[in-house]
Amino acid sequence: MSDREARVVAQVNKTLFLGGKWREASSGSTFPVEDPSTRKVLCDVADASKEDALEALDIAAEVQPEWARTAPRERGEILHRAYRLLMERQEDLAVLMTLEMGKPLAEARGEIAYAGEFFRWFSEEAVRIEGGFSTSPDGKARFLIMRQAVGPCMLITPWNFPMAMGTRKIGPAIAAGCTMVLKPAQQTPLSALALADILTEAGLPEGVLSVLPTTDPGGVTEPLLKDGRIRKVSFTGSTAVGRMLLEQSASQVLRTSMELGGNAPFIVFDDADLDAAVDGAMLAKMRNIGEACTAANRIYAQSGIAEEFSRRLSERMGALRLGRGLDDNVDVGPLIDDKARQKVQGLVDDAVERGAEVLVGGGRGEGPGHFYRPTVLANVPFAAELSNTEIFGPVAPVMPFDTEEEVLHAANDTEFGLVSYLYTRDLNRAFRVSEALETGMVGLNQGVVSNPAAPFGGVKHSGLGREGGRVGIDEFLDVKYVGIGGLS
Ligand code: NAP
């Protein structure tokens, strides 16, 4: 590690953030956090147990009523100060994120800015929690509609966006007046701990947030979900874990927000602006090393342009530089671990066995890290395993198609429904296909849809609820109606 990297890691509190205080795990246990580029241990972090989690819940439940009564402007100002602190510390936080997760530094900087925007957006939303007032249809009563904090929340986040997936939940929860227990991913707890420090400095009252890194995710979260005092779980991660959390949430009938896996189709029609489509495919595929739920997983190119599109895409993918995200001029970092790399290799092998052609890449990169080379596969048959599996890596499979009907059928033929992308210059087709795609979001002539001011989320097995946009705060509010009678 360079002096700068060592300084950035040394700055982070590596204990639990429990009820507003930094302290060791009750068991005294710790676990190591690794740099996926070097596979060297960066530091050890406190390892929370069920007892720590229940203590965090006791505090969250105790503080909840007073926190919900805090003036909305005050909650908004905490978020706004936290936004500014994130931006002031963008450079150090980006280095920290690259160390624990591997993404290139420029992308880590981008994620800090994206994460900060959730705080900025919800600082503005905190003062716009509106209700309603109306007269009953028979004229005899009045309806007063109010929206109130749902109560203590369990937040569970993944490793691929270690900061933004946290702020996307913490932002609206603070704006709505909810207390929280956050369990970050085991592989990337440092960004979440740094965020707790920033929120404390921004004035978040003690006990509103706890951050509990752990090697026992189920052991820490399940007792809380079944306790009865947690009223909401907001989860981002795989569909398999999401399904299990939904089952666990049923016993206490919890409110749930589920941001789960994706399998995004990226459709390029013959009439598309091909330069724009290749730019869009690079973004949709390679953002975050391909480790994004929004990553283009199946690229469908219409037969008139399929060959030319694949050629141009291969040229761009082949020029990308693979390496440690903190080194200069690196475009693509390592995958998170060896299991992820083996999964990607298995999917590429399967596609090749079924007749796909490797145009570029197709194997592991050099060095001790979990590197995989940016890869383009051409003529991938629709039946290939990767058509129905989230690749989560830098592999772009191009599948030729002939008709709109055929591609729509293939695009929707999946249990997932997070996002789809579509490139065409035909306005009629743009509307027709956007309406027919079974996904929560569509990128029409653009390769990125994530925006704090827009409602992010999926349909089918990609999840429930929306994060960001005007509706993002609704996930943390209950609607109450007061019927007013006795009027004359
Ligand atoms: P994951 O294995 O589901 O893990 C996500 C989080 O759940 C981690 O904090 C993990 O803890 C925790 N977890 C694992 N098992 C658990 C259990 N039994 N009980 C409670 N919590 C548990 O997913 P991942 O591999 O980290 O993340 C990649 C997935 O997230 C992909 O499928 C991706 O599409 C999805 N994702 C979706 C969105 C979206 O907005 N839709 C955004 C980003 C990512 P540990 O770290 O300890 O395992």
Coordinates of C-alpha atoms and ligand atoms in Angstrom, one line a residue:
M1 CA 0.0 0.0 0.0
S2 CA 1.2 3.5 -0.7
D3 CA 1.5 6.1 2.1
R4 CA -1.7 7.7 0.9
E5 CA -3.6 4.4 0.7
A6 CA -2.4 3.5 4.2
R7 CA -3.5 6.9 5.5
V8 CA -7.0 6.6 4.0
V9 CA -7.5 3.1 5.6
A10 CA -6.1 4.4 8.9
Q11 CA -8.7 7.2 9.0
V12 CA -11.6 4.8 9.2
N13 CA -13.1 3.6 12.4
K14 CA -13.0 -0.2 12.3
T15 CA -15.3 -1.0 15.2
L16 CA -19.1 -1.2 15.2
F17 CA -21.1 2.0 15.0
L18 CA -23.7 1.0 17.6
G19 CA -26.4 3.5 18.7
G20 CA -24.1 6.4 17.8
K21 CA -21.0 5.1 19.6
W22 CA -18.0 3.4 18.2
R23 CA -17.2 0.2 20.1
E24 CA -15.8 -3.3 19.6
A25 CA -18.1 -6.3 18.9
S26 CA -19.4 -7.8 22.1
S27 CA -17.6 -11.1 21.2
G28 CA -14.4 -9.2 20.6
S29 CA -14.2 -10.8 17.1
T30 CA -12.9 -9.2 14.0
F31 CA -12.6 -10.2 10.3
P32 CA -10.3 -9.2 7.5
V33 CA -11.1 -6.9 4.6
E34 CA -9.2 -7.6 1.4
D35 CA -8.1 -5.6 -1.7
P36 CA -9.4 -7.7 -4.6
S37 CA -6.6 -6.3 -6.8
T38 CA -3.8 -7.7 -4.7
R39 CA -5.6 -10.1 -2.4
K40 CA -3.8 -8.6 0.5
V41 CA -5.6 -7.7 3.8
L42 CA -6.3 -4.0 4.2
C43 CA -7.4 -4.1 7.8
D44 CA -9.6 -6.0 10.3
V45 CA -13.1 -4.9 11.2
A46 CA -15.3 -5.7 14.2
D47 CA -17.6 -8.6 13.6
A48 CA -21.1 -8.0 14.9
S49 CA -23.2 -10.8 16.5
K50 CA -26.9 -11.2 17.2
E51 CA -26.4 -9.6 20.7
D52 CA -24.9 -6.5 19.1
A53 CA -27.8 -6.4 16.6
L54 CA -30.5 -6.6 19.3
E55 CA -28.7 -3.9 21.3
A56 CA -28.8 -1.7 18.1
L57 CA -32.5 -2.4 17.7
D58 CA -33.2 -1.5 21.4
I59 CA -31.7 1.9 20.8
A60 CA -33.3 2.4 17.4
A61 CA -36.7 1.6 18.9
E62 CA -36.2 3.9 21.9
V63 CA -35.0 6.8 19.8
Q64 CA -37.7 6.4 17.1
P65 CA -40.6 8.5 18.5
E66 CA -38.4 11.5 19.2
W67 CA -36.6 11.3 15.9
A68 CA -39.9 11.2 14.0
R69 CA -40.9 14.4 15.7
T70 CA -37.7 16.3 14.7
A71 CA -38.5 19.2 12.4
P72 CA -38.3 18.2 8.7
R73 CA -36.0 21.1 8.0
E74 CA -33.6 19.9 10.6
R75 CA -33.5 16.4 9.1
G76 CA -33.0 17.9 5.7
E77 CA -30.2 20.1 6.9
I78 CA -28.4 17.0 8.4
L79 CA -28.6 15.4 4.9
H80 CA -27.4 18.5 3.2
R81 CA -24.4 18.8 5.5
A82 CA -23.6 15.1 4.9
Y83 CA -23.8 15.7 1.2
R84 CA -21.3 18.5 1.4
L85 CA -18.9 16.5 3.6
L86 CA -19.1 13.6 1.1
M87 CA -18.1 15.9 -1.7
E88 CA -15.3 17.6 0.4
R89 CA -13.9 14.1 1.1
Q90 CA -14.6 12.7 -2.3
E91 CA -11.0 11.9 -3.1
D92 CA -10.2 10.0 0.1
L93 CA -13.5 8.2 0.0
A94 CA -12.9 7.2 -3.6
V95 CA -9.5 5.8 -2.8
L96 CA -11.0 3.8 0.1
M97 CA -13.8 2.4 -2.1
T98 CA -11.3 1.4 -4.8
L99 CA -9.2 -0.4 -2.2
E100 CA -12.0 -2.5 -0.8
M101 CA -14.0 -3.0 -4.0
G102 CA -11.6 -2.7 -6.9
K103 CA -13.4 -0.3 -9.3
P104 CA -11.2 2.2 -11.1
L105 CA -10.6 5.4 -9.2
A106 CA -12.5 7.6 -11.7
E107 CA -15.6 5.3 -11.2
A108 CA -15.2 5.4 -7.4
R109 CA -15.2 9.3 -7.6
G110 CA -18.3 9.0 -9.7
E111 CA -20.0 6.8 -7.1
I112 CA -19.2 9.2 -4.3
A113 CA -20.8 12.0 -6.3
Y114 CA -23.8 9.8 -7.1
A115 CA -24.1 8.7 -3.5
G116 CA -24.0 12.4 -2.4
E117 CA -26.8 13.3 -4.8
F118 CA -29.1 10.9 -2.9
F119 CA -28.5 13.0 0.3
R120 CA -28.9 16.2 -1.6
W121 CA -32.2 15.0 -3.3
F122 CA -33.7 13.7 0.0
S123 CA -32.6 16.8 1.9
E124 CA -35.0 18.6 -0.5
E125 CA -37.7 16.0 -0.1
A126 CA -37.7 16.1 3.7
V127 CA -39.7 19.3 3.7
R128 CA -42.2 18.2 1.1
I129 CA -43.9 15.3 2.9
E130 CA -47.4 16.2 2.0
G131 CA -50.8 14.9 3.0
G132 CA -54.3 15.7 1.9
F133 CA -57.7 17.0 2.9
S134 CA -61.1 16.3 1.3
T135 CA -64.8 16.0 1.8
S136 CA -66.5 12.6 1.8
P137 CA -68.7 11.9 -1.3
D138 CA -71.9 12.2 0.9
G139 CA -70.7 15.5 2.3
K140 CA -71.0 14.4 5.9
A141 CA -67.3 13.8 6.9
R142 CA -63.9 15.2 6.1
F143 CA -60.8 13.1 5.3
L144 CA -57.4 14.2 6.7
I145 CA -54.6 12.2 5.1
M146 CA -51.2 12.3 6.8
R147 CA -47.9 10.5 6.1
Q148 CA -45.8 9.3 9.0
A149 CA -42.4 7.5 9.4
V150 CA -42.9 3.7 9.2
G151 CA -40.6 3.2 12.2
P152 CA -37.2 1.4 12.7
C153 CA -35.8 0.0 9.5
M154 CA -33.4 -2.8 8.7
L155 CA -31.1 -1.8 5.7
I156 CA -29.0 -4.4 3.9
T157 CA -26.6 -3.4 1.2
P158 CA -24.3 -5.2 -1.4
W159 CA -20.6 -4.8 -2.2
N160 CA -20.8 -3.5 -5.8
F161 CA -21.8 0.1 -4.9
P162 CA -20.6 0.3 -1.3
M163 CA -21.5 3.9 -0.7
A164 CA -24.4 4.7 -3.1
M165 CA -26.5 1.7 -2.1
G166 CA -26.2 3.0 1.5
T167 CA -27.1 6.6 0.8
R168 CA -30.0 5.5 -1.4
K169 CA -31.6 4.0 1.7
I170 CA -30.3 6.2 4.5
G171 CA -31.2 9.4 2.6
P172 CA -35.0 8.8 2.4
A173 CA -35.1 7.1 5.9
I174 CA -33.6 10.2 7.5
A175 CA -35.9 12.5 5.4
A176 CA -38.9 10.5 6.6
G177 CA -37.8 10.3 10.2
C178 CA -37.0 6.6 10.5
T179 CA -34.3 5.1 12.7
M180 CA -32.1 2.4 11.1
V181 CA -29.8 -0.5 11.5
L182 CA -27.5 -1.0 8.5
K183 CA -25.8 -4.2 7.6
P184 CA -23.2 -3.5 4.9
A185 CA -21.7 -6.3 2.7
Q186 CA -18.9 -8.3 4.3
Q187 CA -16.5 -7.5 1.5
T188 CA -16.9 -3.7 1.6
P189 CA -17.7 -2.5 5.1
L190 CA -15.2 0.4 5.1
S191 CA -17.2 2.8 3.0
A192 CA -20.3 2.3 5.2
L193 CA -18.2 3.0 8.4
A194 CA -16.8 6.1 6.8
L195 CA -20.4 7.2 6.0
A196 CA -21.4 6.7 9.7
D197 CA -18.6 9.1 10.6
I198 CA -19.7 11.7 8.1
L199 CA -23.4 11.5 9.3
T200 CA -22.2 12.0 12.9
E201 CA -20.3 15.0 11.9
A202 CA -23.3 16.3 10.0
G203 CA -25.3 16.2 13.2
L204 CA -27.3 13.0 13.1
P205 CA -28.5 12.4 16.6
E206 CA -27.1 9.4 18.5
G207 CA -29.0 6.1 18.0
V208 CA -30.7 7.0 14.7
L209 CA -28.3 4.9 12.8
S210 CA -26.2 1.8 13.7
V211 CA -23.8 0.2 11.2
L212 CA -23.0 -3.5 11.9
P213 CA -20.4 -5.3 9.7
T214 CA -20.6 -9.0 10.2
T215 CA -19.5 -12.4 8.9
D216 CA -22.9 -13.8 10.0
P217 CA -25.5 -11.9 7.8
G218 CA -28.4 -14.2 8.6
G219 CA -27.5 -14.5 12.3
V220 CA -27.6 -10.7 12.6
T221 CA -30.6 -9.8 10.5
E222 CA -33.1 -12.6 11.0
P223 CA -33.7 -12.0 14.7
L224 CA -34.3 -8.3 14.0
L225 CA -36.8 -9.1 11.2
K226 CA -38.7 -11.4 13.4
D227 CA -38.6 -9.2 16.5
G228 CA -41.6 -7.1 15.8
R229 CA -40.0 -3.7 16.5
I230 CA -38.4 -3.4 13.1
R231 CA -41.2 -2.2 10.8
K232 CA -39.5 -2.2 7.4
V233 CA -36.6 -3.9 5.5
S234 CA -34.9 -2.4 2.6
F235 CA -32.6 -4.7 0.7
T236 CA -30.3 -4.5 -2.3
G237 CA -28.7 -7.7 -3.5
S238 CA -29.4 -11.0 -5.2
T239 CA -32.8 -12.3 -5.9
A240 CA -32.1 -15.5 -3.9
V241 CA -31.4 -13.6 -0.7
G242 CA -34.2 -11.2 -1.4
R243 CA -36.7 -14.0 -1.6
M244 CA -35.5 -15.4 1.7
L245 CA -35.8 -12.0 3.4
L246 CA -39.3 -11.7 2.0
E247 CA -40.2 -15.0 3.7
Q248 CA -38.6 -13.9 7.0
S249 CA -40.5 -10.6 6.8
A250 CA -43.8 -12.3 6.5
S251 CA -44.0 -13.3 10.1
Q252 CA -44.2 -9.7 11.3
V253 CA -45.8 -8.4 8.1
L254 CA -43.0 -6.0 7.4
R255 CA -43.0 -3.3 4.8
T256 CA -40.3 -4.3 2.2
S257 CA -38.3 -2.7 -0.5
M258 CA -36.4 -5.2 -2.7
E259 CA -33.8 -4.1 -5.2
L260 CA -32.7 -7.4 -6.7
G261 CA -30.9 -9.0 -9.6
G262 CA -31.1 -8.0 -13.3
N263 CA -30.7 -9.5 -16.7
A264 CA -30.9 -6.4 -18.9
P265 CA -31.5 -6.8 -22.6
F266 CA -29.7 -4.2 -24.8
I267 CA -31.5 -4.0 -28.2
V268 CA -30.0 -2.3 -31.2
F269 CA -32.2 -2.0 -34.3
D270 CA -30.9 -1.6 -37.8
D271 CA -32.0 2.1 -37.9
A272 CA -30.1 3.1 -34.7
D273 CA -27.3 5.6 -34.6
L274 CA -24.5 3.0 -34.4
D275 CA -21.9 5.3 -32.8
A276 CA -24.3 6.2 -30.1
A277 CA -25.3 2.5 -29.7
V278 CA -21.7 1.4 -29.2
D279 CA -21.1 4.2 -26.7
G280 CA -24.2 3.2 -24.9
A281 CA -23.3 -0.5 -24.9
M282 CA -19.8 0.4 -23.4
L283 CA -21.5 2.3 -20.6
A284 CA -24.3 -0.2 -20.0
K285 CA -21.9 -3.2 -20.1
M286 CA -18.7 -1.9 -18.5
R287 CA -19.9 0.5 -15.8
N288 CA -18.5 -0.9 -12.5
I289 CA -16.5 -3.7 -14.3
G290 CA -19.9 -5.2 -15.4
E291 CA -20.7 -5.8 -11.8
A292 CA -24.0 -3.8 -11.8
C293 CA -27.6 -5.0 -11.6
T294 CA -28.2 -2.6 -14.5
A295 CA -25.4 -4.2 -16.7
A296 CA -26.3 -5.1 -20.2
N297 CA -26.5 -8.9 -20.0
R298 CA -27.8 -9.8 -23.4
I299 CA -26.9 -7.6 -26.4
Y300 CA -29.4 -8.1 -29.2
A301 CA -28.2 -6.6 -32.6
Q302 CA -30.5 -6.7 -35.6
S303 CA -29.1 -8.7 -38.5
G304 CA -28.4 -5.7 -40.8
I305 CA -25.9 -4.2 -38.3
A306 CA -24.9 -7.1 -36.1
E307 CA -21.6 -7.7 -37.7
E308 CA -20.5 -4.1 -37.8
F309 CA -21.8 -3.4 -34.3
S310 CA -19.8 -6.5 -32.9
R311 CA -16.7 -5.3 -34.7
R312 CA -16.9 -1.8 -33.3
L313 CA -17.7 -3.0 -29.8
S314 CA -14.8 -5.5 -29.9
E315 CA -12.4 -2.6 -30.9
R316 CA -13.5 -0.6 -27.9
M317 CA -13.5 -3.5 -25.5
G318 CA -10.1 -4.7 -26.7
A319 CA -8.6 -1.2 -26.1
L320 CA -9.6 -1.2 -22.4
R321 CA -6.8 -1.4 -19.9
L322 CA -7.2 -4.0 -17.1
G323 CA -5.4 -3.4 -13.8
R324 CA -5.5 -2.2 -10.2
G325 CA -8.1 0.6 -10.0
L326 CA -5.6 2.9 -8.2
D327 CA -3.0 2.7 -11.0
D328 CA -3.0 5.4 -13.7
N329 CA -4.9 4.8 -16.9
V330 CA -6.8 1.7 -15.7
D331 CA -10.3 1.3 -17.2
V332 CA -11.3 -2.1 -15.7
G333 CA -10.5 -3.4 -12.2
P334 CA -10.7 -6.9 -10.8
L335 CA -13.8 -8.9 -10.0
I336 CA -14.8 -9.0 -6.3
D337 CA -13.5 -12.6 -5.7
D338 CA -12.4 -15.8 -7.3
K339 CA -15.9 -17.3 -7.1
A340 CA -17.2 -14.5 -9.3
R341 CA -14.3 -15.0 -11.8
Q342 CA -15.0 -18.7 -12.0
K343 CA -18.7 -18.1 -12.6
V344 CA -17.9 -15.7 -15.5
Q345 CA -15.5 -18.2 -17.0
G346 CA -18.1 -20.9 -16.8
L347 CA -20.7 -18.8 -18.6
V348 CA -18.2 -17.9 -21.4
D349 CA -17.2 -21.6 -21.7
D350 CA -20.9 -22.6 -22.0
A351 CA -21.6 -20.0 -24.7
V352 CA -18.5 -21.1 -26.7
E353 CA -19.5 -24.8 -26.4
R354 CA -22.9 -23.8 -27.9
G355 CA -21.3 -22.1 -30.9
A356 CA -20.4 -18.5 -29.8
E357 CA -17.3 -16.9 -31.2
V358 CA -14.8 -15.1 -28.9
L359 CA -14.0 -11.8 -30.7
V360 CA -11.8 -10.4 -28.0
G361 CA -10.8 -11.4 -24.4
G362 CA -12.1 -14.6 -23.0
G363 CA -9.9 -15.4 -20.1
R364 CA -8.4 -14.3 -16.8
G365 CA -6.1 -11.3 -16.6
E366 CA -2.5 -11.3 -15.2
G367 CA -1.6 -10.6 -11.6
P368 CA -2.6 -11.8 -8.2
G369 CA -6.1 -10.0 -8.3
H370 CA -9.3 -11.5 -9.6
F371 CA -8.9 -10.0 -13.1
Y372 CA -11.0 -11.1 -16.1
R373 CA -10.3 -9.7 -19.5
P374 CA -13.0 -7.5 -21.3
T375 CA -14.6 -10.0 -23.6
V376 CA -17.0 -9.8 -26.6
L377 CA -18.8 -13.0 -27.8
A378 CA -20.5 -13.0 -31.2
N379 CA -23.3 -15.2 -32.5
V380 CA -24.3 -16.3 -29.0
P381 CA -27.3 -18.6 -29.3
F382 CA -30.4 -17.5 -27.4
A383 CA -30.2 -20.8 -25.4
A384 CA -26.8 -20.0 -23.9
E385 CA -26.8 -20.2 -20.1
L386 CA -25.8 -16.5 -19.8
S387 CA -29.2 -15.5 -21.4
N388 CA -30.8 -16.3 -18.1
T389 CA -27.9 -15.7 -15.6
E390 CA -26.6 -12.4 -14.4
I391 CA -23.0 -12.4 -15.7
F392 CA -21.7 -9.8 -13.3
G393 CA -18.5 -9.3 -15.2
P394 CA -16.9 -7.7 -18.3
V395 CA -18.4 -10.0 -20.9
A396 CA -20.6 -8.7 -23.7
P397 CA -22.5 -11.4 -25.5
V398 CA -23.9 -10.3 -28.9
M399 CA -27.0 -12.2 -30.2
P400 CA -28.3 -11.4 -33.7
F401 CA -32.0 -11.1 -34.3
D402 CA -34.3 -10.5 -37.3
T403 CA -37.6 -9.1 -36.2
E404 CA -39.0 -6.8 -33.5
E405 CA -41.4 -9.5 -32.5
E406 CA -38.6 -12.0 -32.1
V407 CA -36.4 -9.7 -30.0
L408 CA -39.3 -8.7 -27.7
H409 CA -40.1 -12.3 -27.0
A410 CA -36.4 -13.0 -26.2
A411 CA -36.0 -9.9 -24.1
N412 CA -39.0 -10.6 -21.9
D413 CA -38.3 -14.4 -21.7
T414 CA -36.6 -14.1 -18.2
E415 CA -37.7 -14.0 -14.6
F416 CA -35.9 -10.7 -14.2
G417 CA -37.3 -7.2 -15.1
L418 CA -35.0 -4.5 -13.8
V419 CA -33.9 -2.5 -16.9
S420 CA -33.7 -2.7 -20.6
Y421 CA -32.0 -0.6 -23.2
L422 CA -33.2 0.2 -26.7
Y423 CA -31.5 2.0 -29.6
T424 CA -33.7 3.2 -32.6
R425 CA -34.4 6.4 -34.5
D426 CA -38.0 5.4 -35.2
L427 CA -40.3 7.2 -32.8
N428 CA -43.1 4.7 -33.2
R429 CA -40.9 1.8 -32.5
A430 CA -39.3 3.6 -29.5
F431 CA -42.7 3.9 -27.8
R432 CA -44.0 0.5 -28.9
V433 CA -41.0 -1.4 -27.7
S434 CA -40.6 0.7 -24.5
E435 CA -44.2 -0.1 -23.6
A436 CA -43.8 -3.8 -24.4
L437 CA -40.6 -4.4 -22.4
E438 CA -41.3 -6.0 -19.0
T439 CA -38.8 -4.0 -17.0
G440 CA -39.1 -1.3 -14.3
M441 CA -36.8 1.0 -16.3
V442 CA -35.9 1.6 -20.0
G443 CA -32.9 3.4 -21.3
L444 CA -34.1 4.7 -24.7
N445 CA -31.0 5.7 -26.7
Q446 CA -29.0 6.0 -23.5
G447 CA -26.8 3.5 -21.7
V448 CA -27.3 4.6 -18.1
V449 CA -30.6 5.0 -16.2
S450 CA -29.4 5.5 -12.6
N451 CA -30.3 9.0 -11.4
P452 CA -31.2 10.0 -7.8
A453 CA -34.1 12.1 -9.1
A454 CA -35.7 9.2 -11.0
P455 CA -37.6 6.2 -9.6
F456 CA -35.1 3.2 -9.7
G457 CA -36.5 -0.3 -9.4
G458 CA -37.7 -3.5 -11.1
V459 CA -40.6 -5.7 -11.8
K460 CA -41.0 -9.5 -11.7
H461 CA -38.1 -11.1 -9.8
S462 CA -36.0 -7.9 -9.9
G463 CA -37.9 -6.5 -6.9
L464 CA -40.5 -4.4 -5.2
G465 CA -40.6 -0.7 -4.6
R466 CA -38.6 2.2 -5.9
E467 CA -35.6 4.1 -4.7
G468 CA -35.0 7.8 -5.6
G469 CA -37.3 10.2 -7.4
R470 CA -40.4 11.7 -5.8
V471 CA -41.6 8.2 -4.8
G472 CA -38.4 7.2 -3.0
I473 CA -39.5 8.7 0.3
D474 CA -42.9 6.9 0.2
E475 CA -41.1 3.6 0.9
F476 CA -40.4 5.0 4.4
L477 CA -43.8 6.5 5.1
D478 CA -47.1 5.0 6.2
V479 CA -50.3 6.7 5.1
K480 CA -52.8 7.5 7.9
Y481 CA -56.3 8.7 7.4
V482 CA -58.3 10.6 10.0
G483 CA -62.0 10.6 9.3
I484 CA -63.6 13.7 10.8
G485 CA -67.3 13.4 11.6
G486 CA -69.9 15.2 13.8
L487 CA -69.8 18.2 11.5
S488 CA -73.0 20.2 11.0
Ligands
NAP1 P1 -26.1 -10.9 -2.0 O1 -25.2 -12.1 -1.8 O2 -27.5 -11.1 -2.0 O3 -25.7 -9.9 -0.8 C1 -26.3 -8.7 -0.6 C2 -26.3 -8.4 0.9 O4 -27.1 -9.4 1.6 C3 -25.0 -8.4 1.6 O5 -24.9 -7.5 2.6 C4 -25.0 -9.8 2.2 O6 -24.1 -10.0 3.3 C5 -26.4 -9.9 2.6 N1 -26.8 -11.3 2.9 C6 -26.3 -12.5 2.3 N2 -27.0 -13.5 2.9 C7 -27.8 -13.0 3.8 C8 -28.8 -13.6 4.7 N3 -28.9 -15.0 4.8 N4 -29.5 -12.8 5.5 C9 -29.4 -11.5 5.4 N5 -28.5 -10.9 4.6 C10 -27.8 -11.6 3.8 O7 -25.7 -10.1 -3.3 P2 -24.3 -9.6 -3.7 O8 -23.6 -10.7 -4.4 O9 -23.6 -8.9 -2.6 O10 -24.7 -8.4 -4.7 C11 -24.9 -8.6 -6.0 C12 -26.4 -8.7 -6.3 O11 -27.0 -7.5 -6.0 C13 -26.7 -8.9 -7.8 O12 -27.7 -9.8 -8.0 C14 -27.1 -7.5 -8.2 O13 -27.9 -7.5 -9.4 C15 -27.8 -7.0 -7.0 N6 -27.9 -5.6 -7.0 C16 -29.2 -5.0 -7.3 C17 -29.3 -3.6 -7.3 C18 -30.6 -3.0 -7.6 O14 -30.8 -1.9 -7.3 N7 -31.6 -3.8 -8.1 C19 -28.2 -2.8 -7.1 C20 -27.0 -3.4 -6.8 C21 -26.9 -4.8 -6.8 P3 -22.6 -10.7 3.0 O15 -21.8 -9.6 2.4 O16 -22.2 -11.0 4.4 O17 -22.8 -11.9 2.2

